CSV table of C-alpha atoms in Angstrom, one decimal:
chain,number,residue,atom,x,y,z
A,1150,MET,CA,138.3,152.1,207.3
A,1151,GLY,CA,135.4,154.1,206.1
A,1152,LYS,CA,137.7,156.2,203.9
A,1153,VAL,CA,139.4,153.2,202.6
A,1154,GLY,CA,136.1,151.5,201.9
A,1155,TRP,CA,134.8,154.6,200.2
A,1156,GLN,CA,137.9,154.9,198.0
A,1157,GLY,CA,137.6,151.2,197.0
A,1158,GLY,CA,133.9,151.7,196.3
A,1159,HIS,CA,134.7,154.8,194.3
A,1160,SER,CA,137.4,153.2,192.3
A,1161,GLU,CA,135.3,150.1,191.8
A,1162,GLY,CA,132.4,152.3,190.7
A,1163,MET,CA,134.7,154.1,188.3
A,1164,ILE,CA,135.8,150.7,186.9
A,1165,LEU,CA,132.3,149.6,186.6
A,1166,ALA,CA,131.4,152.8,184.9
A,1167,ALA,CA,134.3,152.3,182.6
A,1168,ARG,CA,133.2,148.7,182.0
A,1169,GLY,CA,129.7,149.9,181.6
A,1170,THR,CA,130.9,152.3,179.0
A,1171,ARG,CA,132.9,149.5,177.3
A,1172,TRP,CA,129.9,147.0,177.2
A,1173,ALA,CA,127.2,149.6,176.4
A,1174,PRO,CA,126.6,147.8,173.0
A,1175,GLN,CA,125.5,144.7,174.9
A,1176,THR,CA,123.0,146.5,177.2
A,1177,GLN,CA,121.7,148.9,174.5
A,1178,PRO,CA,122.0,147.2,171.1
A,1179,LEU,CA,122.2,149.4,168.1
A,1180,PRO,CA,120.0,148.7,165.0
A,1181,THR,CA,121.4,145.8,162.9
A,1182,GLN,CA,121.1,144.9,159.1
A,1183,SER,CA,120.2,141.4,157.7
A,1184,LEU,CA,123.1,139.1,157.1
A,1185,ALA,CA,121.7,138.0,153.6
A,1186,PRO,CA,122.8,140.5,150.9
A,1187,ARG,CA,119.8,142.1,149.2
A,1188,LYS,CA,119.6,141.6,145.5
A,1189,PRO,CA,119.8,144.9,143.7
A,1190,GLU,CA,117.3,143.9,140.9
A,1191,GLU,CA,114.6,143.1,143.5
A,1192,GLU,CA,115.1,146.5,145.0
A,1193,GLU,CA,114.8,148.0,141.5
A,1194,GLU,CA,111.6,146.0,140.7
A,1195,GLU,CA,110.0,147.1,143.9
A,1196,LEU,CA,111.2,150.6,143.7
A,1197,GLU,CA,111.3,151.3,140.0
A,1198,GLU,CA,108.4,149.2,138.3
A,1199,THR,CA,105.8,151.7,137.3
A,1200,ALA,CA,102.1,150.9,136.5
A,1201,GLN,CA,103.0,151.2,132.8
A,1202,GLU,CA,105.8,148.7,133.1
A,1203,LYS,CA,103.6,146.3,135.0
A,1204,LYS,CA,101.0,146.4,132.2
A,1205,LEU,CA,103.8,145.7,129.7
A,1206,ARG,CA,105.1,142.7,131.7
A,1207,LEU,CA,101.6,141.2,132.0
A,1208,ALA,CA,100.9,141.8,128.3
A,1209,LYS,CA,104.1,139.9,127.5
A,1210,LEU,CA,103.0,137.0,129.7
A,1211,TYR,CA,99.6,136.9,128.0
A,1212,LEU,CA,101.2,136.9,124.5
A,1213,GLU,CA,103.5,134.0,125.5
A,1214,GLN,CA,100.4,132.1,126.7
A,1215,LEU,CA,98.7,132.8,123.4
A,1216,ARG,CA,101.7,131.6,121.5
A,1217,GLN,CA,101.9,128.4,123.4
A,1218,GLN,CA,98.1,127.8,122.8
A,1219,GLU,CA,98.5,128.4,119.1
A,1220,GLU,CA,101.4,126.0,118.9
A,1221,GLU,CA,99.3,123.3,120.6
A,1222,LYS,CA,96.4,124.0,118.2
A,1223,ALA,CA,98.8,123.8,115.2
A,1224,GLU,CA,100.2,120.5,116.4
A,1225,ALA,CA,96.6,119.1,116.8
A,1226,ARG,CA,95.7,120.4,113.3
A,1227,ALA,CA,98.8,118.8,111.8
A,1228,PHE,CA,97.9,115.5,113.6
A,1229,GLU,CA,94.3,115.7,112.3
A,1230,GLU,CA,95.5,116.6,108.8
A,1231,ASP,CA,97.8,113.5,108.8
A,1232,GLN,CA,94.9,111.4,109.8
A,1233,VAL,CA,92.7,112.9,107.1
A,1234,ALA,CA,95.4,112.5,104.6
A,1235,GLY,CA,95.8,108.9,105.6
A,1236,ARG,CA,92.1,108.3,105.2
A,1237,LEU,CA,92.0,110.1,101.9
A,1238,LYS,CA,94.9,108.0,100.7
A,1239,GLU,CA,93.0,104.9,101.7
A,1240,ASP,CA,89.9,106.1,99.9
A,1241,VAL,CA,91.9,106.8,96.7
A,1242,LEU,CA,93.5,103.3,96.9
A,1243,GLU,CA,90.1,101.7,97.6
A,1244,GLN,CA,88.6,103.5,94.6
A,1245,ARG,CA,91.5,102.3,92.4
A,1246,GLY,CA,91.0,98.8,93.9
A,1247,ARG,CA,94.5,98.7,95.3
A,1248,LEU,CA,94.0,99.1,99.0
A,1249,GLN,CA,95.9,96.6,101.2
A,1250,LYS,CA,95.5,97.3,104.9
A,1251,SER,CA,97.9,95.3,107.0
A,1252,VAL,CA,95.9,93.3,109.6
A,1253,ALA,CA,97.1,89.7,109.2
A,1254,LYS,CA,100.0,89.9,111.5
A,1255,GLU,CA,97.7,91.2,114.3
A,1256,ILE,CA,95.5,88.1,114.2
A,1257,GLN,CA,95.9,85.7,117.1
A,1258,ALA,CA,95.1,82.0,116.4
A,1259,PRO,CA,91.8,81.2,118.1
A,1260,ALA,CA,91.5,78.3,120.6
A,1261,SER,CA,89.2,75.4,119.6
A,1262,ALA,CA,87.1,76.1,122.7
A,1263,ASP,CA,86.3,79.6,121.4
A,1264,ILE,CA,84.7,78.3,118.1
A,1265,ARG,CA,80.9,78.3,118.2
A,1266,VAL,CA,79.2,75.5,116.4
A,1267,LEU,CA,75.6,75.9,115.0
A,1268,ARG,CA,73.8,72.7,114.0
A,1269,GLY,CA,70.6,72.5,112.2
A,1270,HIS,CA,71.2,71.1,108.7
A,1271,GLN,CA,70.8,67.4,108.1
A,1272,LEU,CA,73.3,67.2,105.2
A,1273,SER,CA,76.5,69.0,104.2
A,1274,ILE,CA,76.6,72.8,104.3
A,1275,THR,CA,77.3,74.0,100.7
A,1276,CYS,CA,77.3,77.8,101.1
A,1277,LEU,CA,76.7,80.7,103.4
A,1278,VAL,CA,76.5,84.5,103.6
A,1279,ILE,CA,76.7,87.1,106.4
A,1280,THR,CA,74.4,90.1,106.5
A,1281,PRO,CA,76.2,93.5,105.9
A,1282,ASP,CA,75.6,94.5,109.5
A,1283,ASP,CA,77.1,91.2,110.8
A,1284,SER,CA,73.9,90.5,112.7
A,1285,ALA,CA,72.9,87.2,111.0
A,1286,ILE,CA,74.1,84.3,108.9
A,1287,PHE,CA,72.3,82.5,106.1
A,1288,SER,CA,73.4,78.9,105.5
A,1289,ALA,CA,72.3,76.4,102.8
A,1290,ALA,CA,72.9,72.7,102.4
A,1291,LYS,CA,72.4,69.6,100.4
A,1292,ASP,CA,69.2,69.0,102.4
A,1293,CYS,CA,67.7,71.9,100.2
A,1294,THR,CA,67.0,74.1,103.2
A,1295,ILE,CA,68.1,77.6,104.1
A,1296,ILE,CA,68.5,78.7,107.7
A,1297,LYS,CA,68.9,82.2,109.1
A,1298,TRP,CA,70.9,82.3,112.3
A,1299,SER,CA,71.4,85.0,114.9
A,1300,MET,CA,75.0,85.9,115.1
A,1301,GLU,CA,74.8,87.0,118.8
A,1302,SER,CA,72.7,84.1,120.2
A,1303,GLY,CA,73.4,81.4,117.7
A,1304,ARG,CA,69.6,80.6,117.5
A,1305,LYS,CA,67.6,80.0,114.4
A,1306,LEU,CA,65.7,83.0,113.3
A,1307,HIS,CA,64.0,81.4,110.3
A,1308,VAL,CA,64.1,78.2,108.3
A,1309,ILE,CA,63.2,78.0,104.6
A,1310,PRO,CA,62.2,74.3,104.2
A,1311,ARG,CA,62.7,72.0,101.3
A,1312,ALA,CA,60.0,72.3,98.6
A,1313,LYS,CA,58.6,69.1,97.0
A,1314,LYS,CA,59.0,68.9,93.3
A,1315,GLY,CA,55.9,69.8,91.4
A,1316,ALA,CA,54.0,70.9,94.5
A,1317,GLU,CA,51.8,73.8,93.3
A,1318,GLY,CA,50.6,76.3,95.9
A,1319,LYS,CA,53.0,75.1,98.5
A,1320,PRO,CA,55.5,77.4,100.3
A,1321,PRO,CA,58.3,78.2,97.9
A,1322,GLY,CA,61.8,76.7,98.4
A,1323,HIS,CA,64.4,74.6,96.8
A,1324,SER,CA,63.8,71.0,95.8
A,1325,SER,CA,67.5,70.2,95.0
A,1326,HIS,CA,70.9,71.0,96.5
A,1327,VAL,CA,71.5,74.7,97.1
A,1328,LEU,CA,74.9,75.5,95.7
A,1329,CYS,CA,75.3,79.2,96.1
A,1330,MET,CA,73.9,82.3,97.8
A,1331,ALA,CA,74.4,86.1,97.7
A,1332,ILE,CA,73.1,89.1,99.7
A,1333,SER,CA,72.9,92.7,98.5
A,1334,SER,CA,75.1,95.3,100.1
A,1335,ASP,CA,72.1,97.0,101.7
A,1336,GLY,CA,70.9,93.7,103.2
A,1337,LYS,CA,67.6,93.9,101.4
A,1338,TYR,CA,67.7,90.9,99.0
A,1339,LEU,CA,69.0,87.4,99.3
A,1340,ALA,CA,69.5,85.2,96.2
A,1341,SER,CA,70.0,81.4,96.2
A,1342,GLY,CA,70.8,79.1,93.3
A,1343,ASP,CA,70.3,75.3,93.1
A,1344,ARG,CA,71.0,72.2,91.0
A,1345,SER,CA,67.5,72.6,89.4
A,1346,LYS,CA,68.7,75.6,87.4
A,1347,LEU,CA,66.7,78.1,89.5
A,1348,ILE,CA,67.6,81.3,91.2
A,1349,LEU,CA,65.2,82.3,94.0
A,1350,ILE,CA,65.1,85.9,95.3
A,1351,TRP,CA,64.1,86.5,99.0
A,1352,GLU,CA,63.5,89.5,101.2
A,1353,ALA,CA,66.4,89.0,103.6
A,1354,GLN,CA,64.7,90.4,106.7
A,1355,SER,CA,61.5,88.4,106.6
A,1356,CYS,CA,62.7,85.5,104.4
A,1357,GLN,CA,59.7,86.0,102.2
A,1358,HIS,CA,59.9,84.7,98.6
A,1359,LEU,CA,59.8,87.5,96.0
A,1360,TYR,CA,60.8,86.2,92.6
A,1361,THR,CA,62.2,83.2,90.7
A,1362,PHE,CA,64.7,83.6,87.9
A,1363,THR,CA,64.8,81.0,85.2
A,1364,GLY,CA,67.1,80.9,82.2
A,1365,HIS,CA,70.2,78.8,83.1
A,1366,ARG,CA,70.3,75.4,81.4
A,1367,ASP,CA,72.2,73.6,84.2
A,1368,ALA,CA,73.0,73.9,87.9
A,1369,VAL,CA,73.5,77.5,89.2
A,1370,SER,CA,76.9,77.4,90.8
A,1371,GLY,CA,77.8,81.1,91.6
A,1372,LEU,CA,75.9,84.3,92.6
A,1373,ALA,CA,77.1,87.8,93.6
A,1374,PHE,CA,75.5,91.2,93.9
A,1375,ARG,CA,77.3,94.2,92.6
A,1376,ARG,CA,78.0,96.3,95.7
A,1377,GLY,CA,75.9,99.4,96.1
A,1378,THR,CA,73.3,98.1,93.6
A,1379,HIS,CA,70.7,95.5,93.1
A,1380,GLN,CA,72.4,94.1,90.0
A,1381,LEU,CA,72.9,90.3,90.3
A,1382,TYR,CA,75.5,88.2,88.5
A,1383,SER,CA,75.0,84.4,88.2
A,1384,THR,CA,77.0,81.6,86.7
A,1385,SER,CA,76.2,78.0,86.0
A,1386,HIS,CA,77.5,74.6,84.8
A,1387,ASP,CA,76.0,75.7,81.5
A,1388,ARG,CA,79.2,77.8,81.1
A,1389,SER,CA,77.4,81.1,80.9
A,1390,VAL,CA,77.3,84.3,83.0
A,1391,LYS,CA,74.0,86.1,83.3
A,1392,VAL,CA,73.1,89.6,84.5
A,1393,TRP,CA,69.8,90.3,86.3
A,1394,ASN,CA,68.2,93.4,87.8
A,1395,VAL,CA,66.6,92.2,91.0
A,1396,ALA,CA,64.8,95.4,92.0
A,1397,GLU,CA,63.0,95.4,88.6
A,1398,ASN,CA,62.6,91.6,88.5
A,1399,SER,CA,64.2,91.5,85.1
A,1400,TYR,CA,66.8,89.6,83.0
A,1401,VAL,CA,69.6,91.8,81.4
A,1402,GLU,CA,72.0,89.8,79.4
A,1403,THR,CA,74.1,86.6,79.0
A,1404,LEU,CA,77.9,86.3,78.5
A,1405,PHE,CA,79.7,83.3,77.1
A,1406,GLY,CA,83.4,82.3,77.1
A,1407,HIS,CA,84.1,79.4,79.5
A,1408,GLN,CA,84.8,76.0,77.9
A,1409,ASP,CA,83.6,73.9,80.9
A,1410,ALA,CA,81.2,74.1,83.9
A,1411,VAL,CA,81.8,77.3,85.9
A,1412,ALA,CA,82.4,76.6,89.6
A,1413,ALA,CA,82.2,80.0,91.3
A,1414,LEU,CA,81.7,83.7,90.9
A,1415,ASP,CA,82.4,86.9,92.8
A,1416,ALA,CA,81.9,90.7,92.4
A,1417,LEU,CA,82.5,94.0,94.1
A,1418,SER,CA,81.6,97.6,93.2
A,1419,ARG,CA,82.8,97.8,89.6
A,1420,GLU,CA,80.5,96.7,86.8
A,1421,CYS,CA,82.4,93.4,86.3
A,1422,CYS,CA,82.6,90.0,87.9
A,1423,VAL,CA,85.2,87.2,88.2
A,1424,THR,CA,84.7,83.5,87.7
A,1425,ALA,CA,86.5,80.2,88.4
A,1426,GLY,CA,86.3,78.1,85.3
A,1427,GLY,CA,86.5,74.6,86.8
A,1428,ARG,CA,88.1,72.1,84.4
A,1429,ASP,CA,88.8,74.6,81.6
A,1430,GLY,CA,91.6,75.8,83.9
A,1431,THR,CA,91.0,79.6,83.6
A,1432,VAL,CA,90.0,82.5,85.8
A,1433,ARG,CA,88.1,85.1,83.9
A,1434,VAL,CA,87.2,88.8,84.5
A,1435,TRP,CA,84.0,89.8,82.8
A,1436,LYS,CA,83.7,93.5,81.8
A,1437,ILE,CA,79.9,93.8,81.6
A,1438,PRO,CA,79.5,97.1,79.7
A,1439,GLU,CA,82.1,96.2,77.1
A,1440,GLU,CA,80.9,92.6,76.9
A,1441,SER,CA,84.5,91.5,77.0
A,1442,GLN,CA,86.6,89.3,79.2
A,1443,LEU,CA,90.2,88.8,80.5
A,1444,VAL,CA,91.5,85.3,80.7
A,1445,PHE,CA,94.0,84.2,83.3
A,1446,TYR,CA,96.0,80.9,83.5
A,1447,GLY,CA,98.0,79.4,86.4
A,1448,HIS,CA,96.3,76.4,88.1
A,1449,GLN,CA,96.9,72.8,86.9
A,1450,GLY,CA,93.6,71.3,88.1
A,1451,SER,CA,89.9,72.3,88.3
A,1452,ILE,CA,89.5,75.8,89.7
A,1453,ASP,CA,86.7,75.4,92.2
A,1454,CYS,CA,86.6,78.7,94.2
A,1455,ILE,CA,87.5,82.4,93.8
A,1456,HIS,CA,87.2,85.6,95.9
A,1457,LEU,CA,88.0,89.2,95.3
A,1458,ILE,CA,90.5,90.8,97.8
A,1459,ASN,CA,90.0,94.3,96.3
A,1460,GLU,CA,88.9,95.6,92.9
A,1461,GLU,CA,92.3,94.8,91.4
A,1462,HIS,CA,93.3,91.5,93.1
A,1463,MET,CA,91.8,88.1,93.8
A,1464,VAL,CA,92.5,84.7,95.3
A,1465,SER,CA,91.5,81.3,93.9
A,1466,GLY,CA,91.9,77.7,94.8
A,1467,ALA,CA,91.9,74.5,92.8
A,1468,ASP,CA,91.8,70.7,93.3
A,1469,ASP,CA,95.5,70.5,92.5
A,1470,GLY,CA,96.0,71.8,96.0
A,1471,SER,CA,97.2,75.3,94.9
A,1472,VAL,CA,96.1,78.7,96.0
A,1473,ALA,CA,96.9,81.6,93.7
A,1474,LEU,CA,96.9,85.4,94.1
A,1475,TRP,CA,96.1,87.4,90.9
A,1476,GLY,CA,96.4,91.0,89.7
A,1477,LEU,CA,94.2,92.2,86.8
A,1478,SER,CA,97.3,93.6,85.1
A,1479,LYS,CA,99.0,90.2,84.8
A,1480,LYS,CA,97.7,87.1,83.2
A,1481,ARG,CA,99.8,84.8,85.4
A,1482,PRO,CA,99.5,84.5,89.2
A,1483,LEU,CA,101.4,87.1,91.3
A,1484,ALA,CA,101.9,84.3,93.9
A,1485,LEU,CA,101.2,80.6,93.7
A,1486,GLN,CA,101.2,78.4,96.8
A,1487,ARG,CA,101.3,74.7,95.8
A,1488,GLU,CA,100.1,72.0,98.2
A,1489,ALA,CA,98.6,74.7,100.4
A,1490,HIS,CA,97.0,72.2,102.7
A,1491,GLY,CA,99.6,69.4,102.4
A,1492,LEU,CA,99.4,65.9,101.0
A,1493,ARG,CA,97.3,62.9,101.7
A,1494,GLY,CA,97.4,59.2,100.7
A,1495,GLU,CA,99.9,56.3,100.9
A,1496,PRO,CA,103.6,57.0,100.6
A,1497,GLY,CA,104.5,57.2,96.9
A,1498,LEU,CA,100.9,57.8,96.0
A,1499,GLU,CA,100.4,61.2,97.7
A,1500,GLN,CA,97.9,63.6,96.3
A,1501,PRO,CA,97.4,67.2,97.5
A,1502,PHE,CA,94.3,68.1,99.5
A,1503,TRP,CA,91.7,69.9,97.3
A,1504,ILE,CA,91.1,73.5,98.0
A,1505,SER,CA,87.3,73.7,98.4
A,1506,SER,CA,86.9,77.3,99.6
A,1507,VAL,CA,88.7,80.6,99.8
A,1508,ALA,CA,87.9,84.0,101.5
A,1509,ALA,CA,89.5,87.4,101.8
A,1510,LEU,CA,88.9,90.2,104.3
A,1511,LEU,CA,88.1,93.1,101.9
A,1512,ASN,CA,90.9,95.5,101.2
A,1513,THR,CA,93.4,93.8,103.6
A,1514,ASP,CA,96.2,91.3,103.5
A,1515,LEU,CA,94.3,88.5,105.2
A,1516,VAL,CA,93.2,85.4,103.3
A,1517,ALA,CA,91.6,82.1,104.5
A,1518,THR,CA,91.5,78.7,102.7
A,1519,GLY,CA,89.5,75.6,103.4
A,1520,SER,CA,89.9,71.9,102.4
A,1521,HIS,CA,89.3,68.6,104.1
A,1522,SER,CA,92.7,68.5,105.8
A,1523,SER,CA,91.1,69.0,109.3
A,1524,CYS,CA,91.9,72.7,109.4
A,1525,VAL,CA,91.2,76.1,108.0
A,1526,ARG,CA,94.3,78.1,107.2
A,1527,LEU,CA,94.9,81.8,107.5
A,1528,TRP,CA,97.5,83.4,105.3
A,1529,GLN,CA,99.1,86.8,105.0
A,1530,CYS,CA,99.5,88.4,101.5
A,1531,GLY,CA,102.9,90.0,101.0
A,1532,GLU,CA,103.5,93.5,99.8
A,1533,GLY,CA,101.8,93.9,96.4
A,1534,PHE,CA,100.2,90.5,96.7
A,1535,ARG,CA,103.4,88.9,95.5
A,1536,GLN,CA,103.8,86.4,98.4
A,1537,LEU,CA,101.6,84.2,100.5
A,1538,ASP,CA,102.8,83.3,104.0
A,1539,LEU,CA,101.0,80.9,106.4
A,1540,LEU,CA,99.8,82.5,109.6
A,1541,CYS,CA,98.1,79.7,111.5
A,1542,ASP,CA,95.9,76.6,111.3
A,1543,ILE,CA,92.4,76.5,112.9
A,1544,PRO,CA,91.3,72.9,113.6
A,1545,LEU,CA,88.0,71.9,111.9
A,1546,VAL,CA,87.2,68.4,110.8
A,1547,GLY,CA,85.3,67.9,107.5
A,1548,PHE,CA,85.0,69.6,104.1
A,1549,ILE,CA,85.2,73.4,104.5
A,1550,ASN,CA,82.7,74.1,101.7
A,1551,SER,CA,82.3,77.8,102.4
A,1552,LEU,CA,84.3,80.6,104.2
A,1553,LYS,CA,83.2,84.2,104.8
A,1554,PHE,CA,84.8,87.0,106.8
A,1555,SER,CA,82.5,89.4,108.7
A,1556,SER,CA,82.5,93.0,107.5
A,1557,SER,CA,84.2,94.1,110.7
A,1558,GLY,CA,86.9,91.3,110.4
A,1559,ASP,CA,86.1,90.2,114.0
A,1560,PHE,CA,85.2,86.6,113.0
A,1561,LEU,CA,85.3,84.1,110.2
A,1562,VAL,CA,82.4,81.8,109.5
A,1563,ALA,CA,82.9,78.3,108.0
A,1564,GLY,CA,80.4,76.0,106.4
A,1565,VAL,CA,81.4,72.4,107.3
A,1566,GLY,CA,80.1,69.2,105.7
A,1567,GLN,CA,80.8,65.5,105.5
A,1568,GLU,CA,81.0,65.8,101.7
A,1569,HIS,CA,82.4,68.2,99.1
A,1570,ARG,CA,79.7,70.7,98.0
A,1571,LEU,CA,79.9,69.7,94.4
A,1572,GLY,CA,80.0,65.9,94.7
A,1573,ARG,CA,80.4,62.7,96.9
A,1574,TRP,CA,84.0,61.7,96.2
A,1575,TRP,CA,84.6,61.1,99.9
A,1576,ARG,CA,82.7,61.1,103.1
A,1577,ILE,CA,84.2,62.1,106.4
A,1578,LYS,CA,82.0,60.4,109.0
A,1579,GLU,CA,83.4,62.1,112.0
A,1580,ALA,CA,82.7,65.5,110.6
A,1581,ARG,CA,79.6,67.4,111.8
A,1582,ASN,CA,77.4,69.3,109.3
A,1583,SER,CA,77.5,72.7,110.9
A,1584,VAL,CA,78.1,76.4,110.7
A,1585,CYS,CA,81.2,77.3,112.7
A,1586,ILE,CA,81.8,80.9,114.0
A,1587,ILE,CA,85.6,81.5,114.5
A,1588,PRO,CA,86.5,84.6,116.5
A,1589,LEU,CA,89.5,86.6,115.2
A,1590,ARG,CA,91.2,88.5,118.1
A,1591,ARG,CA,93.7,91.1,117.2
A,1592,VAL,CA,96.9,91.8,119.1
A,1593,PRO,CA,98.4,95.1,118.1
A,1594,VAL,CA,101.9,94.7,116.8
A,1595,PRO,CA,104.4,97.2,118.4
A,1596,PRO,CA,106.0,99.5,115.8
A,1597,ALA,CA,109.4,98.7,114.6
A,1598,ALA,CA,112.3,100.6,116.2
A,1599,GLY,CA,112.8,104.0,114.5
A,1600,SER,CA,109.3,104.1,113.0
């Protein structure tokens, strides 16, 4: 038994030994390699990149970064150059008097609740001006007073009261209807003209009276300072245009040409002015140095208001209800909008609403017109000022005797009265004699597809 057991144990031991030999890899594993194949280029980089090659690789990266930075700078420079080129183009067009910025289509019609109403005059507002910095408004009326208003608060900053006729030593002022005003482009001088043939010059800041210009033989109906100077142009129902130097308190010259009472006048930077000739049916451009004039025809009625859009174009309104756009190179209107504020009266006897005031935002395509049709109308001038398209109506009851855009274009100021500034043909009792500040909010128009 022991022999048999030993033999079995021996053979079993031999088998185990054999098995142990067969399964040796399990009990004593040999070194193994990673299953993921190694990239030969990684090995080469690790094994073969020398210090010199590393410097070269970093230098290439640095040069690539420099190239990208230079491209970004070049793009920024090109963008700036485009902007500068655009500004230079605008400056050139402005100098030539042909600049027409497109802003009209961005204007959003204001709500009635947003309009601020300033009351202080007893009778109809006849004219107004805004200071160049848009901080104050001067308004004048048939009550012979001038009021300076704060644009921000709407409060009265100063009142120039009515002067009694023949009152010596009394505070200076107007003793008859004030029909027109103008302020110099530096905001230093204010000029006002009245039915008593007088032009009064004031220091705009303090409202202190400086000079009185006499020389017109009838009511002074239009005043304008040449921009950038203290040269003043005036016109009158005596049919003349006069030139004054306010800084030197001196008269310069008189120009004649109109065949009837002149109703309005305007001027910009050039040494010339434009006038609305009332019943003589002409618009005239006066070239002061040459003492010559250009004559334009187009309205059928009395031309009562005029305003320069830029140095080469202007807008005018007449009592035949028409609004005209003019270019200095053409003697007829570039565009004529008849019945611009509609018709009034009984069926079969309709008459157009008179155009009593016009205004234009300088060097843009935005124009405003006023009548007594219970609204101010905003218009867009077409390309080249050859078309006039209605934008919106702003409700205002009464005669809109004066309209002025602020320099920034952020608001429009209207002088409203119960009567027309030049007469008493009608009286609108429900109207309030007031200065109305109309905000003009702009909504940017998305660019057209592909632009």
